[in-house]
Coordinates of C-alpha atoms and ligand atoms in Angstrom, one line a residue:
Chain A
X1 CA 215.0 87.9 -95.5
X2 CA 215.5 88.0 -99.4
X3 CA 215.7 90.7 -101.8
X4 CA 212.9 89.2 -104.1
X5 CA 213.2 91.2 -108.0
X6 CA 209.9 92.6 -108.6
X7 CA 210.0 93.0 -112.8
X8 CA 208.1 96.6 -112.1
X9 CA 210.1 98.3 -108.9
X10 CA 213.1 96.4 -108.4
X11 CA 214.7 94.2 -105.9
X12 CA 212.6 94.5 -102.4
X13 CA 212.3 93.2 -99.1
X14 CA 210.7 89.9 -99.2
X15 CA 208.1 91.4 -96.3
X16 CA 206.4 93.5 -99.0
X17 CA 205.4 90.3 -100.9
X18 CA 202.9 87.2 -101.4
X19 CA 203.9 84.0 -102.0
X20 CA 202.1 82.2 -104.9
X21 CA 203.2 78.9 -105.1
X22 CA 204.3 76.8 -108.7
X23 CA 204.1 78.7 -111.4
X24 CA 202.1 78.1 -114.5
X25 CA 199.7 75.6 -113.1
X26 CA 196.9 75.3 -115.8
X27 CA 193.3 74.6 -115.5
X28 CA 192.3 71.7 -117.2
X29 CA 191.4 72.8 -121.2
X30 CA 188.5 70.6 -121.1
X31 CA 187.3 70.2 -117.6
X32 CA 183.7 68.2 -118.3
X33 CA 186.6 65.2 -119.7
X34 CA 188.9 65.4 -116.5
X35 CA 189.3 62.2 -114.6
X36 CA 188.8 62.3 -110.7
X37 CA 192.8 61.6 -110.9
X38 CA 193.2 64.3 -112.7
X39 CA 191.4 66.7 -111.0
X40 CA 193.4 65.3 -107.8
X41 CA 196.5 66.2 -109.4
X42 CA 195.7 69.4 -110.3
X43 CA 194.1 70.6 -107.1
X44 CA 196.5 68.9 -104.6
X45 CA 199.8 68.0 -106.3
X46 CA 202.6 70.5 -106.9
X47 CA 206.1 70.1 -108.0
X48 CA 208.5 70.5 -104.4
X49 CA 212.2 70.3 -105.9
X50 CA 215.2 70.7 -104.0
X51 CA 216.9 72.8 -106.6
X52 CA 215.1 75.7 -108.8
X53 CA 211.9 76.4 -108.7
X54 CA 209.7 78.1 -111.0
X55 CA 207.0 80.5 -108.6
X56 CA 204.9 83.2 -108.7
X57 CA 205.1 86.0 -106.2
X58 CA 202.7 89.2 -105.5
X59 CA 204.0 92.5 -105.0
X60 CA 201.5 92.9 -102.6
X61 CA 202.8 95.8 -100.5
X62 CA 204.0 97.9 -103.6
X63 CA 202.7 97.9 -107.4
X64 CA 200.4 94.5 -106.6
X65 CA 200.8 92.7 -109.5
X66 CA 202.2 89.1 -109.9
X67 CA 206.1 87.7 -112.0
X68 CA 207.7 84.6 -112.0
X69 CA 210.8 83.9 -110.6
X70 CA 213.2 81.0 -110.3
X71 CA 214.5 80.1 -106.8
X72 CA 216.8 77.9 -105.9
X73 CA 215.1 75.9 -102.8
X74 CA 218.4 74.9 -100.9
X75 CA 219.9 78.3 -100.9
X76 CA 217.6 81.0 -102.1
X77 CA 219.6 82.5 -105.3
X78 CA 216.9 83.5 -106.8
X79 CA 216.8 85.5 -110.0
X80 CA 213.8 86.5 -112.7
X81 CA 211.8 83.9 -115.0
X82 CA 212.8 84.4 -118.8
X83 CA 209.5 85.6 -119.1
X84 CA 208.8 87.1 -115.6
X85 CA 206.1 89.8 -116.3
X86 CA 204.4 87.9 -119.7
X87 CA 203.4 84.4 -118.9
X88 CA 198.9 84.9 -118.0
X89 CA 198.1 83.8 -114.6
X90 CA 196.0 81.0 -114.8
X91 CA 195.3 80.3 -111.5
Chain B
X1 CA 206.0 58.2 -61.2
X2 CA 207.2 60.4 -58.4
X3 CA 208.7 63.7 -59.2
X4 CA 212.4 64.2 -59.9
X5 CA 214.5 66.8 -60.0
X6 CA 215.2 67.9 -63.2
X7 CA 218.7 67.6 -64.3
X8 CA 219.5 64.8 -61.7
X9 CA 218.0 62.5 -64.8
X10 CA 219.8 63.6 -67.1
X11 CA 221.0 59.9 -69.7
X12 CA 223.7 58.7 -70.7
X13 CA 225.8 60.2 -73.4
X14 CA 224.1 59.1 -76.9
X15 CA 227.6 57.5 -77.5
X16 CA 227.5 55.0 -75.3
X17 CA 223.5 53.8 -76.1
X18 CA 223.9 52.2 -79.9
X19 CA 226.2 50.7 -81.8
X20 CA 227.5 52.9 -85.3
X21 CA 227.5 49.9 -87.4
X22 CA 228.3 49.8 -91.0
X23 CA 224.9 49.0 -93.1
X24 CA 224.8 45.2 -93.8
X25 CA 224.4 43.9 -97.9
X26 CA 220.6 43.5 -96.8
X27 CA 217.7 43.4 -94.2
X28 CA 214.2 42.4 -94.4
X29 CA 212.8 46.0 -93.6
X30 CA 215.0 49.0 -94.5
X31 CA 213.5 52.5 -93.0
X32 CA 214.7 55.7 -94.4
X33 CA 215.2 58.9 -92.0
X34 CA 216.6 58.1 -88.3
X35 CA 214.2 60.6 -86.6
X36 CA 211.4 59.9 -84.0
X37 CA 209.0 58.2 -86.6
X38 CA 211.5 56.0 -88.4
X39 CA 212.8 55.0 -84.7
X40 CA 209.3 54.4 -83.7
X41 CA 208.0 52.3 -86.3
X42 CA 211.5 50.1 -85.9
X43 CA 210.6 50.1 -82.1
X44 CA 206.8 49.1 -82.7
X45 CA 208.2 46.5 -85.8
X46 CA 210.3 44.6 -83.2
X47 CA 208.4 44.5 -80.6
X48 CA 204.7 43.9 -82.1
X49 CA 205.7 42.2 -84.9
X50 CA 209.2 40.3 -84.1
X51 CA 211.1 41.8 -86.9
X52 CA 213.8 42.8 -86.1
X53 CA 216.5 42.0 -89.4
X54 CA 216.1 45.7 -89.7
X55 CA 218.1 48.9 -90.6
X56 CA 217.0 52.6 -89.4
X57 CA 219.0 54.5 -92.0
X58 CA 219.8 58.0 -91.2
X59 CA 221.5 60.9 -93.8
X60 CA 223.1 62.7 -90.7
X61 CA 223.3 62.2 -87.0
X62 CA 220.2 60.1 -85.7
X63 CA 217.5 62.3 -84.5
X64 CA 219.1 65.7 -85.8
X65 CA 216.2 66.5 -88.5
X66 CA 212.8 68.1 -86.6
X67 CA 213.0 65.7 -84.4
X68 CA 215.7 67.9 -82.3
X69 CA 214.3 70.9 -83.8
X70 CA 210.6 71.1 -82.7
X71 CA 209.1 72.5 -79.8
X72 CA 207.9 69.3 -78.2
X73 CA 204.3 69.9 -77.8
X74 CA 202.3 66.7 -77.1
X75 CA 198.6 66.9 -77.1
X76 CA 195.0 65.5 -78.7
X77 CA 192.4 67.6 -79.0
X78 CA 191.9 67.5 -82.4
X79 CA 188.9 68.1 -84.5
X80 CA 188.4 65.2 -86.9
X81 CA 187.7 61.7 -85.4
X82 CA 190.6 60.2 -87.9
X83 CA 193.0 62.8 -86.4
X84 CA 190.8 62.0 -82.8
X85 CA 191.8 58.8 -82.8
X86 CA 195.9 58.8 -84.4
X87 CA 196.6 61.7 -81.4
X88 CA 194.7 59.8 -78.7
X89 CA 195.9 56.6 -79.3
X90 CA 199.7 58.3 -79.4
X91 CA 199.2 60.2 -76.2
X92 CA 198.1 56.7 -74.5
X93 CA 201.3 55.2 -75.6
X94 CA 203.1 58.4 -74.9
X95 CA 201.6 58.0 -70.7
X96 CA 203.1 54.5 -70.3
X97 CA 206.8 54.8 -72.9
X98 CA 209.0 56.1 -70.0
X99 CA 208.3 52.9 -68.3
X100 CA 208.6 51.3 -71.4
X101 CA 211.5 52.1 -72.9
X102 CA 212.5 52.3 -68.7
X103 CA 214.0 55.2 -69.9
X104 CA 213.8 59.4 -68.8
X105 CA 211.9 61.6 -71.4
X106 CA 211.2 64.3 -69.0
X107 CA 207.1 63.6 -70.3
X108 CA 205.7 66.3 -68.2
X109 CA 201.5 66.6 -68.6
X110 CA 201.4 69.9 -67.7
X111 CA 198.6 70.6 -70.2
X112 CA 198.1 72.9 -73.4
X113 CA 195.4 76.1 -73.6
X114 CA 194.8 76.8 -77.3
X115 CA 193.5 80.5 -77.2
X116 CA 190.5 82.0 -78.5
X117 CA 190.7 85.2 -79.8
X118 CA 187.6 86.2 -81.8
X119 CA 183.7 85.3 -81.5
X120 CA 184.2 82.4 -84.4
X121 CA 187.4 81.1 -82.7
X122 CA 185.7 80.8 -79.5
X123 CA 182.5 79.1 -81.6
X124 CA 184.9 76.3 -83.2
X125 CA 187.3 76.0 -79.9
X126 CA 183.5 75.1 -78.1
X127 CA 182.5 72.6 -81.4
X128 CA 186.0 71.4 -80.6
X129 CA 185.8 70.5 -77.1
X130 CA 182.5 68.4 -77.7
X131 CA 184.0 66.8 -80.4
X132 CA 186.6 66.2 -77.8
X133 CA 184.5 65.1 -75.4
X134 CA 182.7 62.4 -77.7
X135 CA 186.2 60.8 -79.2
X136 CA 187.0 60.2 -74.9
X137 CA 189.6 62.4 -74.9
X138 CA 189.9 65.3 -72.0
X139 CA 188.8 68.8 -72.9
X140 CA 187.4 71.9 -71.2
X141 CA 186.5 75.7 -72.5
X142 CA 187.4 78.1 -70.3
X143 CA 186.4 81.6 -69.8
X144 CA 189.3 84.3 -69.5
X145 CA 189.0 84.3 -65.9
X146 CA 189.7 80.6 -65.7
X147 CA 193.0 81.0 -68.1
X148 CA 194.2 83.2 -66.2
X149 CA 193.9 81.5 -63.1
X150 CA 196.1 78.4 -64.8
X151 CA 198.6 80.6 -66.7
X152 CA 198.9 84.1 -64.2
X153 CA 201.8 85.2 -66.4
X154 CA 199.1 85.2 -69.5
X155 CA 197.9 89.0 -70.2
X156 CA 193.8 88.7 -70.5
X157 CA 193.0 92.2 -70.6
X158 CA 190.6 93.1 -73.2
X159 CA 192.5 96.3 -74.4
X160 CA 195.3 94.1 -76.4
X161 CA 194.8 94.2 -80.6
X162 CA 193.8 90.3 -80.2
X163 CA 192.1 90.1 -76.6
X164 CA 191.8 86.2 -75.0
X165 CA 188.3 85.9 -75.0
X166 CA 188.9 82.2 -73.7
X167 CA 190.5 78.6 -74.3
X168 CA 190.5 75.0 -74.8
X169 CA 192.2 73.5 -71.9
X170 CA 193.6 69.3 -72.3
X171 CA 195.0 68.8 -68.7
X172 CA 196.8 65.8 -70.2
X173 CA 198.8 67.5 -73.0
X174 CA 202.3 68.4 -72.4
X175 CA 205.8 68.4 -73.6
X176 CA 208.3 65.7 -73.5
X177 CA 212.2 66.4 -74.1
X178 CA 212.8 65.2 -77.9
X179 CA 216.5 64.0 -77.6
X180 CA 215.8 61.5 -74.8
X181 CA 212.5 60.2 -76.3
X182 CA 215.1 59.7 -79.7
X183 CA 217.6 58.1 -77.7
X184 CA 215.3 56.2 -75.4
X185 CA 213.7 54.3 -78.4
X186 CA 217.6 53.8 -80.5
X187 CA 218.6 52.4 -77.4
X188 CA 216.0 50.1 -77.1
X189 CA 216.3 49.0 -80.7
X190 CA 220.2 48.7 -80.3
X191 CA 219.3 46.1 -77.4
X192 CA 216.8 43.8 -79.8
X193 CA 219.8 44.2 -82.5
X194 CA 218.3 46.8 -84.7
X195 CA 221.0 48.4 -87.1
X196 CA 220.9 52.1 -86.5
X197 CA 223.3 53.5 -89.4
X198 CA 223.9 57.0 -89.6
X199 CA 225.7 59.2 -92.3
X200 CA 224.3 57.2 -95.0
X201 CA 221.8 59.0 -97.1
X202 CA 219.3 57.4 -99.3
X203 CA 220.3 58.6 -103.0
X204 CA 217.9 56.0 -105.2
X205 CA 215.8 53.0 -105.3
X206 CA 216.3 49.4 -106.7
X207 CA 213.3 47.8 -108.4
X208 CA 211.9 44.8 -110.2
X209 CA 209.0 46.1 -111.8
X210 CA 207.2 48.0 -109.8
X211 CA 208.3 45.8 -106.8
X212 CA 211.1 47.8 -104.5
X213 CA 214.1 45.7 -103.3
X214 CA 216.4 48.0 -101.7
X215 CA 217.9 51.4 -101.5
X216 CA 220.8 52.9 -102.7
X217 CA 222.7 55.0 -100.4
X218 CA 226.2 56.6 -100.2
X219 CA 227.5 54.0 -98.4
X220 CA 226.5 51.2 -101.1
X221 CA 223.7 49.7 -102.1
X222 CA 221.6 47.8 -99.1
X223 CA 219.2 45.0 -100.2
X224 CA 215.2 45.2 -98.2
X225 CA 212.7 43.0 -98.5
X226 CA 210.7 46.1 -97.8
X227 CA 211.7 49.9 -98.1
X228 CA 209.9 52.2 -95.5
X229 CA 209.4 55.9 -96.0
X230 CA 209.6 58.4 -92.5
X231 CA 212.1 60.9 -94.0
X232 CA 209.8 64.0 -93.0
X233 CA 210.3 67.1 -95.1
X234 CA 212.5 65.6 -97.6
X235 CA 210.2 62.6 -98.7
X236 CA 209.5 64.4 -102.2
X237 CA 213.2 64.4 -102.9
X238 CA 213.2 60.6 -102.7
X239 CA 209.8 60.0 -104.2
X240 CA 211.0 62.0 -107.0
X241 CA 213.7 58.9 -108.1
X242 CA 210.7 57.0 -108.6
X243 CA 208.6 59.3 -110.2
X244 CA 206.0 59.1 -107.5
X245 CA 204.5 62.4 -107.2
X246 CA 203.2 63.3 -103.6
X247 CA 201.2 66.1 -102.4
X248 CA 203.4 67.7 -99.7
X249 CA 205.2 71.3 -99.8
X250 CA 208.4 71.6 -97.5
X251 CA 209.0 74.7 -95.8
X252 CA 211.0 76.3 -93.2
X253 CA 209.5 76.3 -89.7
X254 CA 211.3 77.9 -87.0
X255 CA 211.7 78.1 -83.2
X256 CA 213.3 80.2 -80.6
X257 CA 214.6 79.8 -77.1
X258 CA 215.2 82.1 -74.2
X259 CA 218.1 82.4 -71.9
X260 CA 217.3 80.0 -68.8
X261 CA 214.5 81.6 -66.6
X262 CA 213.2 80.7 -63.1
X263 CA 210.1 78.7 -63.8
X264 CA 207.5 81.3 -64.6
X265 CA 205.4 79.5 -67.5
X266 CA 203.3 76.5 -66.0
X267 CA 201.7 75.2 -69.0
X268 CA 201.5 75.5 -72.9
X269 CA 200.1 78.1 -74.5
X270 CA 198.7 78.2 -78.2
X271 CA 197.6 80.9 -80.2
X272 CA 196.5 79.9 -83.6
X273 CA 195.2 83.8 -84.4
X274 CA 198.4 85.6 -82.8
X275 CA 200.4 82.2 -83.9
X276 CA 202.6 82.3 -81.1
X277 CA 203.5 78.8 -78.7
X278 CA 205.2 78.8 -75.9
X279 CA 206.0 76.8 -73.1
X280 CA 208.8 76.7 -70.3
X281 CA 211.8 74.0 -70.7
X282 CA 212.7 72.0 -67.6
X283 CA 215.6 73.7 -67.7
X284 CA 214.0 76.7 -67.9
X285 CA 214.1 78.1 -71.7
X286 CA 211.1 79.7 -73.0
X287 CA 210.7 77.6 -76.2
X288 CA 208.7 79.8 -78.9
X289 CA 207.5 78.4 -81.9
X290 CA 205.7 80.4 -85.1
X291 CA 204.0 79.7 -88.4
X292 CA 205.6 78.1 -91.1
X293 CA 207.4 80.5 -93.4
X294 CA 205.5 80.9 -96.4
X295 CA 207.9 79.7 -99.9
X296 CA 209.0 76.2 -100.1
X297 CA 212.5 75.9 -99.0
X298 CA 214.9 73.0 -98.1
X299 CA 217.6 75.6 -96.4
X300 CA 216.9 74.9 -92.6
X301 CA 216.2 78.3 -92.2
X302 CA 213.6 81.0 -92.1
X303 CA 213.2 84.8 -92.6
X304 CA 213.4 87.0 -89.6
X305 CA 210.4 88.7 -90.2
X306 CA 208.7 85.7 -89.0
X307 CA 210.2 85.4 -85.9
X308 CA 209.6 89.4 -85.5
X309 CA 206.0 88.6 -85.9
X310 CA 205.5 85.9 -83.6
X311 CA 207.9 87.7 -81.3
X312 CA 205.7 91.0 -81.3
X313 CA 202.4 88.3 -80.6
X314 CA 204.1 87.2 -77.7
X315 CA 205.0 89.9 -75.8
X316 CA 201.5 91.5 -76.5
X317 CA 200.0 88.2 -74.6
X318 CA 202.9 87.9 -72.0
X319 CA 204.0 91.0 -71.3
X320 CA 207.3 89.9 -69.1
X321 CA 208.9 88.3 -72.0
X322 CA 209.9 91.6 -73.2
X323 CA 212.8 91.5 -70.8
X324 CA 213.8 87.8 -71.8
X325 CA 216.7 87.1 -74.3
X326 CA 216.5 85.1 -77.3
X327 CA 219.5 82.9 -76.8
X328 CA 219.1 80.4 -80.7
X329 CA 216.7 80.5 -83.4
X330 CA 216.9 77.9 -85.9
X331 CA 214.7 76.0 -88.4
X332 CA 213.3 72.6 -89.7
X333 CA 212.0 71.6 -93.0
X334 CA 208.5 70.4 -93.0
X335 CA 206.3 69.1 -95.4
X336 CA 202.5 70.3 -95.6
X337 CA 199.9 68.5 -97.4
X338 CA 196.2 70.6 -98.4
X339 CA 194.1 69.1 -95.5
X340 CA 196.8 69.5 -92.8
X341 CA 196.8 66.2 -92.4
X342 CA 199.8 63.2 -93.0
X343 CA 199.9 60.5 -95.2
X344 CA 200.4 57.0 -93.9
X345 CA 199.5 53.7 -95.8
X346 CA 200.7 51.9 -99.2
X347 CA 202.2 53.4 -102.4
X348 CA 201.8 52.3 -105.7
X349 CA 205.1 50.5 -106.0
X350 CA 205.0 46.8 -104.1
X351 CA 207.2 47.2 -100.8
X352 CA 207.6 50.9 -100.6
X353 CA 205.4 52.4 -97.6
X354 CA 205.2 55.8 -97.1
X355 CA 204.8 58.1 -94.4
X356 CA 205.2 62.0 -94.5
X357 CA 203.0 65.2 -94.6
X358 CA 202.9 65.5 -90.4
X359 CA 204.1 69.4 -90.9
X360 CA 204.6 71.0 -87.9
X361 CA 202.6 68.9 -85.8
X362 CA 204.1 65.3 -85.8
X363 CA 205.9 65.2 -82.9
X364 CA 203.1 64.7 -80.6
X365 CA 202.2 61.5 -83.0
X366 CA 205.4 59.8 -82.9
X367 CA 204.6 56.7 -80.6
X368 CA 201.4 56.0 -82.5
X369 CA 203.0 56.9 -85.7
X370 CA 205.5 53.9 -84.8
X371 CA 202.7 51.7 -83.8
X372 CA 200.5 52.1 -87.0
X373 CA 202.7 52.5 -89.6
X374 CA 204.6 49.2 -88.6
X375 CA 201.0 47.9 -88.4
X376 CA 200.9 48.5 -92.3
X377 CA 204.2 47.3 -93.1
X378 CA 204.3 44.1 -91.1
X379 CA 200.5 43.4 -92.9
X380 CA 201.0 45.4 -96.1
X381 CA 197.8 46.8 -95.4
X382 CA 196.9 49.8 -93.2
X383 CA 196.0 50.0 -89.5
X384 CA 192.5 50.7 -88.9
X385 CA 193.6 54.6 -87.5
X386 CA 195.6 55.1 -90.4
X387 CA 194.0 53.7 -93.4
X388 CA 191.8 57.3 -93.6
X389 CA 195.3 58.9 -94.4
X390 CA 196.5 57.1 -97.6
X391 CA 197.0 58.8 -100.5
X392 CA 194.2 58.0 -101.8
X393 CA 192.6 60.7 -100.5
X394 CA 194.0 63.1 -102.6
X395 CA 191.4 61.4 -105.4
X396 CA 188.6 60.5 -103.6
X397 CA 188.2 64.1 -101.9
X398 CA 188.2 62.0 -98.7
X399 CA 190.1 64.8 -97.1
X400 CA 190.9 65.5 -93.2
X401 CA 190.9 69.2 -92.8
X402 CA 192.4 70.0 -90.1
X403 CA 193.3 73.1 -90.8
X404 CA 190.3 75.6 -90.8
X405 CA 189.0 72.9 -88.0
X406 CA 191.1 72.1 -85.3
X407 CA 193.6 75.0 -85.0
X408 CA 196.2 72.6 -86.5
X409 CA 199.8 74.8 -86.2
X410 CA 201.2 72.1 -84.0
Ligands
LIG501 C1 210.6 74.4 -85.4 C2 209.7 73.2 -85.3 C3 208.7 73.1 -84.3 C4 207.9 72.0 -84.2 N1 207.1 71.9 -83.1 C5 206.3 70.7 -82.9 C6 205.6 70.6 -81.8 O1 205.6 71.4 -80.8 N2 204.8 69.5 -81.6 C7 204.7 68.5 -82.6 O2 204.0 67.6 -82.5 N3 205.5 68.6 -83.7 C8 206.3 69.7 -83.9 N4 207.1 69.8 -85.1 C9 207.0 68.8 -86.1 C10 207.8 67.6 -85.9 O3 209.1 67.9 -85.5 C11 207.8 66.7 -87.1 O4 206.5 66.5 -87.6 C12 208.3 65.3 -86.8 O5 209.6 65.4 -86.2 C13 208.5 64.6 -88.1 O6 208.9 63.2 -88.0 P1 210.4 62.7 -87.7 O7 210.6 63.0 -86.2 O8 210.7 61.4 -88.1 O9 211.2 63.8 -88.6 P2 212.8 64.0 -88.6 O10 213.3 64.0 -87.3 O11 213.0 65.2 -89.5 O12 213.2 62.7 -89.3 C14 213.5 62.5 -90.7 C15 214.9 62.1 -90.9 O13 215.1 61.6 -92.2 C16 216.4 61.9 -92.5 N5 216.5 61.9 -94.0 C17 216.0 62.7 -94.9 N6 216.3 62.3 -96.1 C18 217.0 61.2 -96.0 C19 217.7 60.3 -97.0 N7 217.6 60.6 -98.3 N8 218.4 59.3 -96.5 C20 218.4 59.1 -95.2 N9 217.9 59.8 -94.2 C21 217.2 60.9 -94.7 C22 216.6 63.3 -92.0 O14 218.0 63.6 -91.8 C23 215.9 63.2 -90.6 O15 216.7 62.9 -89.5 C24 207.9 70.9 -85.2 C25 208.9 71.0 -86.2 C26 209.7 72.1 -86.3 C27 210.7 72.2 -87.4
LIG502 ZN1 206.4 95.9 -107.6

């Protein structure tokens, strides 16, 4: 199990949390001008790295709100996005 | 067949059924990933299509990805007619590949109950079996009653937290043992002169354009006039070189066995709700199985809260497990598309063929994997039941959701 840093209570068992996928994954500025492609991509596609890993998390069993951290994929070091509690959830 | 004893069948050591050759400067068809789909295209490429100037190319010891990790459930009942007919037309093959490959893969149709625990699960496992029905393939709903009278060891009491208020029943599902159907098929291929190379991992791609011509690997480069894709949950990694962009997530997925238990566990039983599987080894393991663990993850492991979880399911639904002993846990890495579904067909780059995005459920396809993907490569153009699982999809909003469908965990 990891110890996942929430930016609001501190390192916690990775039972008390949500997992949110890629983080910063923006909806299209101008949607009525987005190709079927495009719309693909943004629906279905996701970055998968072997390596770090920008992602979002939910504190869902403690203060509920959402961070960024960055994971390392292959062996879970995982430490706090730059800007962890600041970047708007767009998705 | 007549019955045999298990144990009494038990192959010959994997050492003395292929060759380890060194890769040669080129073949006409390279695959990537030595696991049960890579094998089982090369099989199906020889034998359908008489290529057989061909490389399986493995990163580690053949067969040791998921396909010696999963829990070895075989079955068809799925949903979708695309999914209907992929399963059904692997579960054929799978019936006749011990005579085949006139080899032992302990195949054992002992069938599968997938469990119904809520009024709306017992609603879509009914739409299920008629969809079933009309795709031929063999399906039954059964009332608690009747589960318990083909599982005794199941707990159908409605005072549980997630009662069994009944089941879908495929008499022909089963379990086969994963090594032997690995080794049966590499030593089949070794026969027909099929290069089975192991320790050599893909690292890159040669191109002309957007026309692939080979591989690089850590054993040098290896010429192909095609490059074929079955390298499971590590297919973005690779895809990534090229800058194709594929939608598939890899996670952990682990699985559990027992000590060795007297045979207690007749069949297989599902649980998409509780997500718990389980069946009984021939040797006499229980093998559990849970949900995938939810971050993406390349570590072939998992968190042990998952395994609590399915664990806790278990017991609740067969009570005498509590005594049992987990004996290994361990993990796989498995790649999930959004529909649930794989991806088999074409790429965008000339000569590169792709096939990934099975999850936690491609076992059971592996045969018919083999037969339509080297359908596609031997015709560069997809086999009538996998041309609705190209990437294409993924645009057209063609999708195959098996997930909210079919009860898709494995
Ligand atoms: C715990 C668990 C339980 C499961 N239970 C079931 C089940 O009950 N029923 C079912 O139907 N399915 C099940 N599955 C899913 C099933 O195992 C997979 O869908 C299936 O094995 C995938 O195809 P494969 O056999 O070719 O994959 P693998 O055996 O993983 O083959 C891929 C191979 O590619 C190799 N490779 C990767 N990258 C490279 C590279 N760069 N160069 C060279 N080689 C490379 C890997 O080492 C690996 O050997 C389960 C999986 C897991 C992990
Ligand atoms: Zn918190």
């Amino acid at each position: 199990m990891m110890l996942i840093p929430c930016p609001w209570c501190g390192p916690r068992d990775e039972s008390e949390f949500h997992y949110g996928g890629q983080a910063d994954v923006r909806y299209p500025e101008n949607p009525g001008t987005v190709s079927d492609e495009e719309w693909g991509r943004f629906l279905f596609y996701r970055d998968n790295p072997k390596g770090v890993f920008a992602e979002r998390w939910v504190h869902a069993a403690g203060c509920r709100r959402w961070f960024n951290v960055e994971r390392d994929t292959l062996t879970n070091e995982i430490r706090p996005a730059h800007d962890a509690t600041t970047r708007t959830v767009t998705r | 067949m007549t019955p045999r004893t298990p144990g009494a069948d038990l192959p010959d050591h994997p050492d003395w059924l292929w060759r380890n050759p060194d890769p040669k400067p080129s073949y006409d068809v390279v695959i990537v990933g030595g696991g049960g789909h890579g094998l089982a295209t090369a099989y199906y490429l020889a034998k359908n299509h008489g290529i057989t100037n061909m490389a399986v190319v493995e990163r580690g010891w053949l067969a040791g990805g998921n396909m010696a990790r999963n829990t070895t459930i075989i079955r068809s009942n799925y949903l979708w007619d695309e999914s209907a007919g992929l399963y059904e037309h692997a579960l054929k093959l799978w019936e006749g590949l011990e005579d085949e490959l006139d080899y032992p893969l302990l195949f054992s149709q002992r069938g599968v109950l997938n469990l119904a625990h809520s009024l709306q699960e017992v609603r879509d496992s009914v739409r299920r079996v008629n969809a079933n029905r009309l795709n031929g393939i063999d399906a039954e709903f059964l009332d608690p009653a009747q589960v318990k009278e083909i599982c005794p060891i199941l707990n159908v009491s409605d005072d549980i937290r997630y009662p069994v208020l009944g089941a879908t029943w495929q008499p022909r599902a089963g379990i086969a043992k994963h090594d032997y159907v690995a080794w049966g098929f590499a030593r089949a291929l070794d026969r027909m002169g099929v290069d089975l190379v192991q320790n050599c991992e893909v690292t890159g791609f040669e191109r002309v354009g957007d026309r692939i011509v080979g591989v690089e690997t850590t054993r040098g480069d290896i010429r192909a006039g095609k490059v074929a894709l079955a390298a499971a949950g590590h297919t973005s990694v690779l895809a990534d070189s090229l800058g194709l962009r594929l939608p598939i997530q890899s996670h952990p997925l682990q699985a559990l066995v027992s000590e060795l238990l007297e045979p207690v566990h007749p069949t297989v039983v599902m649980s998409n709700a509780v997500h718990v599987y389980v069946s009984q080894a021939h040797k006499g393991e229980l093998v559990l199985g849970a949900g995938i663990d939810a971050y993406n993850s390349y570590s072939q492991r998992g968190a042990f809260h998952t395994i609590e979880r399915q664990m806790a399911a278990a017991v609740e639904l067969f009570p005498m497990f509590a005594r049992a002993h987990v004996l290994r846990t361990w993990g796989g890495v498995v790649d999930v598309t959004p529909d649930a579904s794989a991806i088999m067909g074409l790429t965008p780059f000339e000569g590169l063929y792709v096939n990934c995005g099975w999850g936690t459920g491609g076992f059971k396809a592996t045969p018919g994997v083999g037969w339509c993907f080297a359908h596609t490569i031997a015709h560069d153009e997809p086999h009538p039941l996998n041309a609705p699982f190209s990437l294409d999809r993924f645009t057209t909003g063609a999708l195959i959701d098996e997930h909210g469908a079919a009860g898709v965990a494995h």
